[in-house]
C-alpha angles and dihedrals in degrees: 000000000000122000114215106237119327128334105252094166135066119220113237113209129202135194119221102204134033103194115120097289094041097045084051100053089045090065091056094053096033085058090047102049086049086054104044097038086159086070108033138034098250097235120085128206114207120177117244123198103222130235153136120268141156121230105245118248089244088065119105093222095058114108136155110309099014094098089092117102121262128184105265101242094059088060099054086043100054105024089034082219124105093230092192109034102025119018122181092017108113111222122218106269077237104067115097118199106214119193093200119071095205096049090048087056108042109117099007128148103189114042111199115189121199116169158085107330085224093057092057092086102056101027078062095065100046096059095034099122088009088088131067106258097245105055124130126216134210109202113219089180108115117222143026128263110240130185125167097268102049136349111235118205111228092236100047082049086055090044089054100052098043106031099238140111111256112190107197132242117209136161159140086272122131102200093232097062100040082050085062088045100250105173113254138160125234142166135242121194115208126165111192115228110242088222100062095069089056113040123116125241096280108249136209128037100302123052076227089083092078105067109136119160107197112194093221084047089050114141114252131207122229084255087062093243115133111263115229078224107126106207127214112207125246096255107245100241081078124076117252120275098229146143094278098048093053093050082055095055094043103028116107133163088254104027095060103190115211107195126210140171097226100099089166090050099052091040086054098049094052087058109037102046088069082063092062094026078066092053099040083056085056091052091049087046091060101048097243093144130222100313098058093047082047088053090048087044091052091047092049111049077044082067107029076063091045092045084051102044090042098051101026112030104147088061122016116086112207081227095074096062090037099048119011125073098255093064129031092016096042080046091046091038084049094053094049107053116336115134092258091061100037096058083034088062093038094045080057099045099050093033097248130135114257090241088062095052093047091062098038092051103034114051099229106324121114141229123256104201084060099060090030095067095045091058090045091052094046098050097044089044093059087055098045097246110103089109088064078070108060096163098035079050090047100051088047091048082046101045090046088047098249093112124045108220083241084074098060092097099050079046101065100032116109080217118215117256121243115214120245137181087230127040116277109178126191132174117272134170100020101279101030139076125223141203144177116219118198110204132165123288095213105014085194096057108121111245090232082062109124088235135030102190117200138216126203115212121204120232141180133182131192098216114230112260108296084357089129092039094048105034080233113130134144126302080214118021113207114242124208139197141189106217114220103134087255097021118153110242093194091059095034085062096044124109138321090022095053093061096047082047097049085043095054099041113031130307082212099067134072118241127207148180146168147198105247120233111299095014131106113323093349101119115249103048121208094233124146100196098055118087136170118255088225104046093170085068108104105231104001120161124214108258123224091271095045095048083044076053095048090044088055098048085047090056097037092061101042107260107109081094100080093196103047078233087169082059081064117206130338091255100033096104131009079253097047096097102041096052094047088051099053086047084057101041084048093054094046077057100062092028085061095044084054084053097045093049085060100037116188091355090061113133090219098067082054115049092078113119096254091070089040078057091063105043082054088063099048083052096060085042091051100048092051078053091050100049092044099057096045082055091058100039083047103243095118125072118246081234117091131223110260095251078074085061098058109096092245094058100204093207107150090006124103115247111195145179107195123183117200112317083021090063091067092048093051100048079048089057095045084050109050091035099031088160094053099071132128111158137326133198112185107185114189093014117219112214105245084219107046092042093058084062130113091239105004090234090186108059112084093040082123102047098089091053083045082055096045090050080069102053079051103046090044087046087049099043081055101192102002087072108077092211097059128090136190111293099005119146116201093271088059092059090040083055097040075053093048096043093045082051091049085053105054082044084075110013114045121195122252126188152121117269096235086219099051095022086219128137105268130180136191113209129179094263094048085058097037084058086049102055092045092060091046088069086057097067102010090170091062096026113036098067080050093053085050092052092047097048087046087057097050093047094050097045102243097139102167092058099053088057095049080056098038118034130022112207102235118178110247090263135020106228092185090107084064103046100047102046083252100168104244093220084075093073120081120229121244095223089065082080092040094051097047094040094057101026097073084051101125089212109015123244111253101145118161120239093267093048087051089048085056105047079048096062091031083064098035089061085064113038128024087225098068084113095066095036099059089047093061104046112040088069080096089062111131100002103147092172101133116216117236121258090289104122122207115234098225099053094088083059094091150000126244129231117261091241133114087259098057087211116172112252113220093207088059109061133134112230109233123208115247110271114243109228126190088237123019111263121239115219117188116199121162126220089260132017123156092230114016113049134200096243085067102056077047093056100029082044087060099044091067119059113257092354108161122219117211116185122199104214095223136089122258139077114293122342107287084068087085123016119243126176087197092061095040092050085050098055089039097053085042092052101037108035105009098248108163123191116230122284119259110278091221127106116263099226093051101045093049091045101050129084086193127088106246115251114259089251085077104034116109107161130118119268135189137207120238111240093214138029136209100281098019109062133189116289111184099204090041085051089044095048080047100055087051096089088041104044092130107168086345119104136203096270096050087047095055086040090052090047091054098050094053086047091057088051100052076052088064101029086069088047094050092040092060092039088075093194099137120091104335132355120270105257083202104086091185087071094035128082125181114209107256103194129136095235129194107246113092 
């Protein structure tokens, strides 16, 4: 930081404190300021408590008659020696002990406290008005205060009451060695005021004088809320207290300072490392060894970085725990021989609890880690998150006596889940419960059937707020499901998308959802490499070494990439097609031989919608069964949840909430159950139809409009939109799309990806992929596709592969290298079976009649490319589904060509479907794969459905927030509200392929609350609502704004998850969920 004009003054430092740690830290500065006289006045003031003591009779300095007691300062003063708190340690001749505070700390610049945590308090108001206004402090003081209500780091404490800035030191240094100069490592975090760069030298007769306070200077909390703490600036005839000159006055050559700017990650990791420094002391107690201190010491700094990035997110880097000294050193120094984990270790050994060792071993002077976990506890317990913990929550339970320390392992251990005909929940990751449910493989199977083959579904549930601790759940959960087709529910519900779905819908309610048969950690898996060793074996399932087997043949030749992306695009090359083709046909080979081997107990004939369906359904049955029994073994409240208040209880009904894929699971649900709903909430409604042909030609009728909503959001952002320039309409951007496209046609991009450095390439079709999956999240991807079109334009082609493509090597061994259990990864053919089993005449077109469905749909839509590329993965599937019947497919008849295409003039018109609750389909105006045409068609095939349709682009709803729409499906879950049916006749709007004209449209619609470009801002949407708060008050107002808040948080999670449709071919905008989950 820049200095105005020349440093005049020295800075004069002073210690506050002089116990072992503080004398000790007073021989580091007292030697700096000796050796950069040109920075600091050379004496040094360090506050002594004063009191009465006797040199020991080990000191060199005892002799006849000096066994008398003498204050404490006139020794080190004298004898320049702590005699108490640090003997044999020589003190620098510079260093004044000074038995008054206020005396210690008149005229200095750098505050340094070192002391009892409880003293700061009081030490604060005896020096208040006793410093100059515009010192600056370093706290020494390890740890945080932390009530229920906040946590309070030690320096900001300090800053408050004083009114100054205090940066935090923290390190592995035990204060002995670092006294005889053993060389260590430690951290220092120091944000540097902004107003101290810019203050003027201080006039008139008081520094005092200089006090400025400048709004965009003003002092923030690690929290990133603005302090009440008015800062004076440090006056410019100073130097600059920085970051180098604090490493000056600390730095010694044994004594290396690392600085920082994370002040709440280094306080935190003072404190929190004494909780696991107590546990790592049990498991020394017990004899388990190094690796299981190791294990407690991973856990712990996973959740010293949780604990920080929870709490303190505006300030704290994980980087600070995981590689500077106040973090993971001071943890690993803690572990090995601090004072937590040594009467830890000796409470275990002689059977004794840690609180009577403590007082027993330290004289009077308490643990931290004691006090600190109870504070922990209490303060994650108020917010329900204690359980987020599990081995904060396992040292507490040990520490009060609840826990043994032999029950740290099954503490900690996400536990496999054993599968039950009836649900059997336990608590998983940290905050969830989980279940596996074994249902039929084939519920039509005849009971005099020689097997009945199980399958064991996954599930998971967020409990409602105090559910576990109450007994209390839902009479109906809401499940959820992400649609894909093969997305993971279990993933799809972990956090942090769990807590932005219970927000927005309701904290009350339990929220669950499941893998559906064949998908993620639902047994058996629909995967075409693994096979058993022993395939004569009837019913064998591949073992972990066998799937590892299959993961690694998948990869080897050149399958482990679902969509052939290296093949490029259907139309990229006069081969493109053809080659692509012959890979899918190969995989349906081996696909069928897997099905073959099982016959008819083969998991692929069984994934289709109709038999998810029914495990839907035995969920909903299950979890009546489960609550029942918990009521008479006296587990469940007599209270009810509140979805048994509303005046349609949904008791034994399903009540859903589908995205996508998850729409047509849903309808099919509705259709084949119609009395057991509850409510149903189908959000980017797949047409039932359209979906059961061979290459769904009328989904993306909509994807060109969702595109052209990006050449008008970036026209009307102006220059906030990279790709805009001076004077463009939206044609202009459309064309400067079209021209970078035509570039990369003829000129593809080479490089090296800077991170990797790894060759990297960016082809049309890379870029084509790119752009598909943009119209799926505009409010995320659009300003990336600016950018990227801007790029491309301009020529700066590094950059737009840094952006675009990230160079990945054809297959990740790192499953192989680490002991990973194989079993963890999910199987690409889970989507390829679900997508083409459901097909009401399969898809086995030959490469000509593919060529032309490519040019009959690229006549209506510019993404035909990407279309194509995507379906005719189906191509040549000849796996037949089970005797499960959709119950779409009487709808219509099918052409007598080789084709077998629907024909639309040919449908059959359905009665509405009578549900026991109205359904609630979402679509918005334009969404790249689920038109609105199709929640408008799918809406009238169900009596008194209601069509609400959010007047934004994307895909479903969450693609673009709407209070409206949220208000809507809130309203619809919690109380049954329904909107009012589409105005529309049935028989027209099932038998056009055509949007209806306005004239005829009658249907609710809601506006969207943010646009591409101008997201949503909760203060700037709460200051908005103001002038229109209508029967709303305050309070609703701020609730509403939380709740949409909680959904943008989502919405960015969702819109790097990349489930629905087809996978993101942009990896820099896609993240695969990386957990060690349950199910094995």
């Amino acid at each position: 930081m820049a200095t105005l004009g020349a440093p005049g003054k020295k800075h004069k430092v002073t210690v506050v404190g002089s116990g072992n740690w503080g004398s000790t830290i007073a021989k580091i500065v007292a030697e700096n300021t000796k050796a950069h006289p040109e920075l600091f006045e050379e004496e040094v003031r360090m506050w002594v408590y004063e009191e009465e003591v006797t040199i020991p009779k080990e000191s060199k300095y005892y002799h006849a008659g000096s066994d008398k007691p003498q204050k404490l300062t006139t020794l080190i003063n004298k004898l320049h020696e702590n005699v108490k708190y640090l003997p044999g340690i020589v003190l620098p001749s510079n260093i004044v002990a000074q038995p008054s505070v206020e005396k210690a700390v008149e005229g200095a610049t750098i505050l340094i406290f070192n002391l009892p945590h409880e003293f700061i308090g009081r030490i604060c108001e005896q020096i208040r008005g006793h410093i100059l206004p515009y010192a600056r402090g370093i706290s020494c003081v390890k740890g945080v205060n932390v009530s229920d209500d906040s946590i309070t780091l030690f320096s900001e404490s300090i800053g408050s009451r004083l009114g100054i800035y205090c940066g935090a030191l923290s390190g592995a240094n035990i204060a002995n060695e670092v006294a005889q100069e053993k060389w260590c490592e430690t951290t220092i975090a120091y944000d540097p005021p902004m107003l101290d760069s810019k203050a003027p030298t201080p006039q008139g007769p008081s520094p005092s004088a200089s006090r400025t306070h400048l709004p965009e200077m003003a002092l923030k909390t690690a929290k990133g809320e603005t302090s009440k703490v008015k800062l004076v600036a440090t006056p410019a005839d100073y130097s600059s207290i920085d970051h180098n000159l604090l490493k000056a006055l600390f730095h010694r050559q044994y004594f290396h300072v690392r600085m920082v700017s994370d002040v709440a990650g280094v306080s935190l990791g003072g404190a929190l490392k004494n909780i696991i420094a107590i546990a790592a002391g049990f498991v020394d107690g017990r004899g388990w060894g190094d690796n299981a201190k190791a294990a407690i010491m991973r856990v712990g700094l996973l959740e010293m970085v949780r604990f920080g990035k929870e709490f303190f997110s505006e300030s704290v880097h994980a980087g600070t725990f995981t590689e500077e000294s106040c973090g993971v050193a001071d943890l690993i120094t803690s572990c090995s021989g601090g004072r937590n984990h040594r009467c830890a270790k000796i409470a275990v050994e002689e059977g004794l609890t840690v609180e009577e060792v403590e007082r027993r071993e330290l004289n009077g002077q308490k643990l931290q880690g004691i006090s600190t976990a109870a504070e922990v506890h209490s303060f994650l317990k108020a917010r329900g998150k204690e359980h987020d913990y599990p081995l904060f929550l396992a040292v507490y339970n040990v520490l009060q006596g609840k826990n043994s320390v032999d029950d740290i392992p099954r503490l900690l251990a996400d536990d496999e889940v054993a599968p039950s005909a009836a649900l059997q929940w336990q608590p998983c990751f940290r905050k969830f419960q989980c279940a596996r449910l074994t249902v039929p493989l084939d519920y039509n199977r005849n009971a005099s059937a020689r097997t009945h083959p199980t399958v064991d579904l996954a599930l998971i549930m967020l409990p409602g707020r105090d559910h576990v601790q109450s007994g209390r759940y839902s009479a109906s959960p809401l499940v959820v499901n992400p649609g894909g087709p093969g997305g993971s529910g279990v993933e799809f519900l972990m956090d942090p998308l769990s807590a932005s779905l219970q927000e927005v819908v309701d904290q009350d309610r339990d929220i669950i959802s499941f893998d559906p048969r064949g998908v993620g950690f639902s047994t058996p898996s629909a995967d075409c490499f693994s096979f058993p060793a022993d395939r004569g074996r009837s019913g064998q399932l591949p073992n972990d070494t066998e799937i590892a087997r299959g993961i690694f043949q998948r990869a080897a030749t050149g399958y482990a990439d679902f969509f052939f992306s290296t093949l490029g695009m259907v139309n990229s090359s006069k081969e493109a097609m053809a080659e692509r083709d012959l890979r899918i046909r190969s995989r349906a080979k081996l696909c069928q031989a897997k099905d073959d081997m099982y016959g008819d107990d083969s998991i692929f004939k069984y994934v289709g919608a109709a038999s998810v369906a029914q495990d839907m359904l035995s969920i909903v049955d299950a979890w009546d069964a489960w609550r029942k029994a918990a009521s008479e073994r006296g587990l469940q409240s007599a209270k009810a949840g509140r979805d048994d208040d509303v005046s349609l209880p949904t008791t034994g009904k399903l009540v859903y909430w589908g995205f996508s894929y998850g729409t047509f699971l849903g309808a099919t649900f509705a259709a084949m159950f119609p009395d057991r709903i509850g409510r149903m909430v189908l959000d980017g409604v797949l047409d039932a139809d359209d979906h059961m042909e061979a290459l769904q030609l009328n989904s993306i009728r909509d994807a060109d409009a969702t595109l052209e909503a990006f050449h008008r959001f970036c026209h009307q952002a102006g220059g906030a939109c990279a790709a805009y320039r001076a004077g463009d309409t939206p044609h202009d951007i459309q064309q400067r799309l079209q021209a970078v496209q035509d570039r990369l046609r003829v000129a593809p991009i080479v490089g090296v990806e800077p991170s990797t450095l790894t060759p990297s390439l960016l082809t049309l079709s890379t870029f084509r992929m790119f752009l598909a999956h943009a119209l799926y999240f505009p409010m995320d991807r659009f300003p990336v596709l600016a950018r990227a079109v801007d790029l491309l334009e301009r020529g700066v082609d590094d950059e737009v592969l840094t952006l675009l493509t990230v160079a990945q090597p054809a297959f990740d061994y790192k499953p192989f290298c680490d002991g990973r259990a194989a079993t963890r990864f999910p199987e690409k053919e889970a989507t390829l079976a679900i997508m083409c089993i459901d097909k009401r005449f399969p898809l086995n077109s030959t490469l000509p009649e593919l060529q032309s469905s490519y040019q009959e749909l690229a006549n209506k839509t510019s993404f035909a490319d990407w279309w194509m590329t995507v379906m005719i993965n189906c191509n040549a599937w000849s796996i037949k589904p089970a005797n499960l019947s959709l119950p779409w497919w009487g709808h219509r008849r099918p052409h007598a060509d080789s084709q077998a295409r629907v024909d639309p003039s040919a449908a059959i018109t359905p009665s509405p479907i009578n549900t026991s609750f109205p359904l609630l389909f979402i679509s918005n105006t334009a969404d790249p794969v689920t038109p609105l045409a199709a929640g408008l068609r799918m809406a009238r095939r169900f009596d008194a459905a209601a069509l609400v349709e959010q007047r934004s682009e994307g895909h479903c709803s969450i693609s673009s927030l709407s209070a409206c729409t949220l208000a809507a499906i809130r309203a619809y879950l919690n109380d049954g509200v329904v909107p009012p049916p589409p105005s529309l006749d049935p028989f027209e709007v099932i038998n056009s392929s055509l949007p209806p004209p306005p004239s005829h449209a009658a249907w609710t619609r809601c506006p969207r609350s943010e646009w591409p470009w101008k997201p949503f801002r909760r203060d700037q949407w709460v200051h908005e609502q103001m002038s229109v708060l209508g029967e709303r008050t305050l309070h609703e107002v701020h609730h509403e704004a939380d709740r949409l808040q909680a959904w943008k948080a989502a919405q960015r999670l969702i819109g790097r998850y990349a489930r629905w449709g087809s996978p993101s071919s942009d990896s820099r905008t896609e993240e695969f969920w990386d957990r060690d989950v349950g199910f094995e």
